[in-house]
Amino acid sequence: MSDVDRLTTSTEEEREAAVTAAAGAVRRGDLVVIPTDTVYGIAADAFSHEAVRSLLDAKGRGREMPPPVLVSAATTLDALADGVPPWARTLVEKFWPGPLTLVCRQQASLMWDLGETRGTVAVRMPDDEVALAVLERTGPLAVSSANLTGRPAATDADAAEEMLGDVVAVIVDGGASSGGEASTIVDVTVPEGRVLRLGALSLDELNAVLEEHGVVLSDEG
């Protein structure tokens, strides 16, 4: 196996040490692997051009596949996104933290380079204590599923280390992912909205919440 710093989270002391190590590595511009409520993610400082480029390189991706951004609080959405419609805010109130990613128009003032985003940003608040603890210390992170492009996303630290151990500084081992299914992605940049990828949340779950707005999403993924 690799020489990566792999830290468990079985006790409060271990979790604190792991979160501290991961946050420190991110601040240094390194890549880390963290557990989330869906699958394990490979994370980088969203505002570091070099770190984001390293993340894409690590996965074997080009700039045409920009990573989503994870946040620690729903209130951060307005700092990153512009013109979020009321119906999308209802989804946030219902499903954040959780397996819902919203593709929004990004704030024009943001000084970052996530790739070829066409003026958009994909944002999610994960429902995972360890991930949220790291995010609270680092701020928004560019996070993609912990895998090499074309291979299944890692649902435990062993799989993440096997694929990415040579390119990350820290792996936070939170045990097997509780979800194991990727988030559902909804594009909120168009008035009627559209589902780009169905995942842990179904169309029925989304549309039940949106009845009050008269919005009906369909699967265009």
Coordinates of C-alpha atoms in Angstrom, one line a residue:
M1 CA 0.0 0.0 0.0
S2 CA 1.0 3.7 -0.2
D3 CA 2.7 5.9 2.4
V4 CA -0.3 8.2 2.7
D5 CA -1.2 9.4 6.2
R6 CA -4.4 7.4 6.9
L7 CA -6.3 8.3 10.0
T8 CA -9.3 6.6 11.6
T9 CA -12.2 8.2 13.3
S10 CA -13.4 5.6 15.8
T11 CA -13.1 7.9 18.9
E12 CA -13.5 11.6 19.4
E13 CA -9.8 12.0 19.8
E14 CA -9.1 10.1 16.6
R15 CA -11.7 12.1 14.7
E16 CA -10.3 15.4 15.9
A17 CA -6.8 14.4 14.9
A18 CA -8.0 13.2 11.5
V19 CA -10.0 16.4 10.9
T20 CA -7.0 18.6 11.9
A21 CA -4.7 16.7 9.6
A22 CA -7.0 16.9 6.7
A23 CA -7.7 20.6 7.1
G24 CA -4.0 21.3 7.5
A25 CA -3.2 19.4 4.3
V26 CA -5.9 21.3 2.4
R27 CA -4.4 24.6 3.6
R28 CA -1.0 23.5 2.3
G29 CA -2.5 22.9 -1.1
D30 CA -2.5 19.1 -0.9
L31 CA -5.3 16.6 -1.8
V32 CA -7.1 14.6 0.8
V33 CA -9.7 11.8 0.8
I34 CA -12.7 12.3 3.1
P35 CA -15.8 10.2 3.8
T36 CA -19.2 11.7 2.9
D37 CA -22.8 10.5 3.2
T38 CA -22.7 9.1 -0.4
V39 CA -19.3 7.9 -1.4
Y40 CA -15.7 8.8 -0.4
G41 CA -14.5 12.0 -2.0
I42 CA -11.1 13.4 -3.1
A43 CA -11.0 17.0 -2.0
A44 CA -9.0 20.2 -2.7
D45 CA -9.1 23.8 -1.7
A46 CA -11.7 25.2 -4.2
F47 CA -9.9 28.5 -4.4
S48 CA -6.5 27.1 -5.2
H49 CA -6.1 26.8 -9.0
E50 CA -3.2 24.4 -8.6
A51 CA -4.9 22.2 -6.1
V52 CA -8.0 21.9 -8.3
R53 CA -5.8 21.1 -11.3
S54 CA -4.1 18.4 -9.2
L55 CA -7.5 16.9 -8.3
L56 CA -8.5 16.7 -12.0
D57 CA -5.1 15.2 -12.9
A58 CA -5.4 12.6 -10.0
K59 CA -8.7 11.3 -11.4
G60 CA -7.6 11.4 -15.0
R61 CA -10.1 14.1 -15.9
G62 CA -9.9 17.2 -18.0
R63 CA -11.1 20.7 -17.4
E64 CA -14.4 19.9 -19.2
M65 CA -15.5 17.9 -16.1
P66 CA -15.2 20.5 -13.2
P67 CA -15.7 19.1 -9.7
P68 CA -18.6 20.0 -7.4
V69 CA -18.1 22.2 -4.3
L70 CA -19.0 21.0 -0.9
V71 CA -20.0 23.5 1.9
S72 CA -20.6 23.2 5.6
A73 CA -23.7 25.3 5.8
A74 CA -26.7 26.1 3.5
T75 CA -26.1 29.8 4.1
T76 CA -22.9 29.5 2.1
L77 CA -24.9 28.9 -1.0
D78 CA -25.6 32.6 -1.6
A79 CA -21.9 33.3 -1.3
L80 CA -21.2 31.0 -4.2
A81 CA -24.3 31.1 -6.3
D82 CA -26.4 33.9 -7.8
G83 CA -30.1 33.9 -8.7
V84 CA -31.1 30.7 -6.8
P85 CA -34.9 30.4 -7.5
P86 CA -37.4 29.9 -4.6
W87 CA -38.2 26.3 -5.5
A88 CA -34.5 25.4 -5.3
R89 CA -34.3 26.9 -1.9
T90 CA -37.2 24.6 -0.9
L91 CA -35.1 21.7 -2.0
V92 CA -32.2 22.9 0.1
E93 CA -34.4 23.3 3.2
K94 CA -35.7 19.7 2.7
F95 CA -32.6 17.8 1.5
W96 CA -29.6 19.6 2.9
P97 CA -27.5 18.3 4.4
G98 CA -27.9 15.3 2.2
P99 CA -27.4 13.7 -1.3
L100 CA -28.6 16.7 -3.4
T101 CA -26.3 18.7 -5.7
L102 CA -27.6 21.9 -7.2
V103 CA -26.0 23.3 -10.3
C104 CA -26.3 27.1 -10.0
R105 CA -25.1 30.2 -11.7
Q106 CA -21.9 31.1 -9.8
Q107 CA -21.2 34.5 -8.3
A108 CA -19.3 36.6 -10.8
S109 CA -16.9 37.8 -8.1
L110 CA -15.5 34.4 -7.3
M111 CA -11.8 34.1 -7.8
W112 CA -11.4 30.5 -8.6
D113 CA -10.9 28.2 -11.5
L114 CA -12.8 24.9 -11.3
G115 CA -12.5 24.1 -15.0
E116 CA -14.9 24.8 -17.9
T117 CA -17.9 25.6 -15.7
R118 CA -19.6 27.9 -18.2
G119 CA -20.4 30.3 -15.3
T120 CA -22.0 27.6 -13.1
V121 CA -21.1 25.8 -9.9
A122 CA -22.4 22.6 -8.5
V123 CA -22.9 22.8 -4.7
R124 CA -23.8 20.3 -2.0
M125 CA -23.9 20.1 1.8
P126 CA -23.0 16.6 2.8
D127 CA -24.7 14.8 5.7
D128 CA -21.5 13.5 7.3
E129 CA -20.1 14.7 10.6
V130 CA -16.5 14.2 9.6
A131 CA -16.9 15.9 6.2
L132 CA -18.7 18.9 7.8
A133 CA -16.0 19.2 10.5
V134 CA -13.3 19.4 7.8
L135 CA -15.4 21.9 5.7
E136 CA -16.0 24.1 8.8
R137 CA -12.2 24.6 9.1
T138 CA -11.3 24.8 5.4
G139 CA -14.2 26.6 3.8
P140 CA -15.7 25.3 0.5
L141 CA -13.9 22.3 -1.0
A142 CA -13.8 21.1 -4.6
V143 CA -14.7 17.4 -4.1
S144 CA -15.1 14.6 -6.6
S145 CA -15.8 11.0 -6.0
A146 CA -12.7 9.1 -4.8
N147 CA -11.9 7.0 -7.8
L148 CA -10.0 7.0 -11.1
T149 CA -12.2 8.0 -14.0
G150 CA -14.0 4.9 -15.3
R151 CA -13.8 2.9 -12.1
P152 CA -16.4 2.6 -9.4
A153 CA -16.4 5.3 -6.7
A154 CA -14.8 4.2 -3.4
T155 CA -17.2 3.4 -0.6
D156 CA -14.4 2.7 1.9
A157 CA -10.9 3.9 2.7
D158 CA -9.3 0.8 1.3
A159 CA -10.7 1.3 -2.2
A160 CA -9.8 5.0 -2.1
E161 CA -6.2 4.3 -1.0
E162 CA -5.8 1.6 -3.7
M163 CA -6.8 4.1 -6.4
L164 CA -5.5 7.4 -5.0
G165 CA -3.1 6.7 -2.2
D166 CA -0.1 7.9 -4.2
V167 CA -1.5 11.3 -5.0
V168 CA -3.2 12.4 -1.7
A169 CA -1.6 13.5 1.6
V170 CA -4.3 12.3 4.0
I171 CA -7.0 9.7 3.9
V172 CA -9.7 10.1 6.6
D173 CA -11.0 6.6 7.3
G174 CA -14.6 6.9 8.4
G175 CA -15.5 3.3 7.7
A176 CA -17.9 2.1 5.0
S177 CA -20.0 4.8 3.4
S178 CA -23.5 4.8 4.8
G179 CA -25.0 5.8 1.5
G180 CA -22.9 4.2 -1.3
E181 CA -25.0 6.0 -4.0
A182 CA -24.0 9.2 -5.6
S183 CA -26.0 12.4 -5.1
T184 CA -28.9 13.5 -7.3
I185 CA -27.9 16.5 -9.4
V186 CA -30.5 19.2 -10.3
D187 CA -29.8 22.1 -12.7
V188 CA -31.5 25.2 -11.2
T189 CA -30.1 27.6 -13.9
V190 CA -33.2 27.1 -16.0
P191 CA -36.7 28.3 -14.9
E192 CA -38.3 24.8 -15.0
G193 CA -35.3 23.0 -13.6
R194 CA -34.0 19.7 -14.8
V195 CA -32.4 16.6 -13.3
L196 CA -29.0 15.9 -14.7
R197 CA -28.4 12.7 -12.7
L198 CA -30.6 10.6 -10.6
G199 CA -28.9 9.2 -7.5
A200 CA -29.8 8.8 -3.9
L201 CA -32.9 11.0 -4.2
S202 CA -35.7 9.9 -6.6
L203 CA -37.8 12.1 -8.9
D204 CA -40.9 11.4 -6.8
E205 CA -39.1 12.6 -3.6
L206 CA -38.0 15.8 -5.4
N207 CA -41.4 16.5 -7.0
A208 CA -43.3 15.9 -3.8
V209 CA -41.5 18.8 -2.2
L210 CA -41.9 21.1 -5.3
E211 CA -45.7 20.8 -5.6
E212 CA -46.3 24.1 -3.8
H213 CA -44.2 25.8 -6.4
G214 CA -45.9 24.2 -9.4
V215 CA -42.5 22.9 -10.6
V216 CA -42.3 19.3 -12.0
L217 CA -38.8 18.0 -12.6
S218 CA -38.0 15.4 -15.2
D219 CA -35.0 13.2 -15.7
E220 CA -32.8 14.5 -18.5
G221 CA -29.6 12.8 -17.3

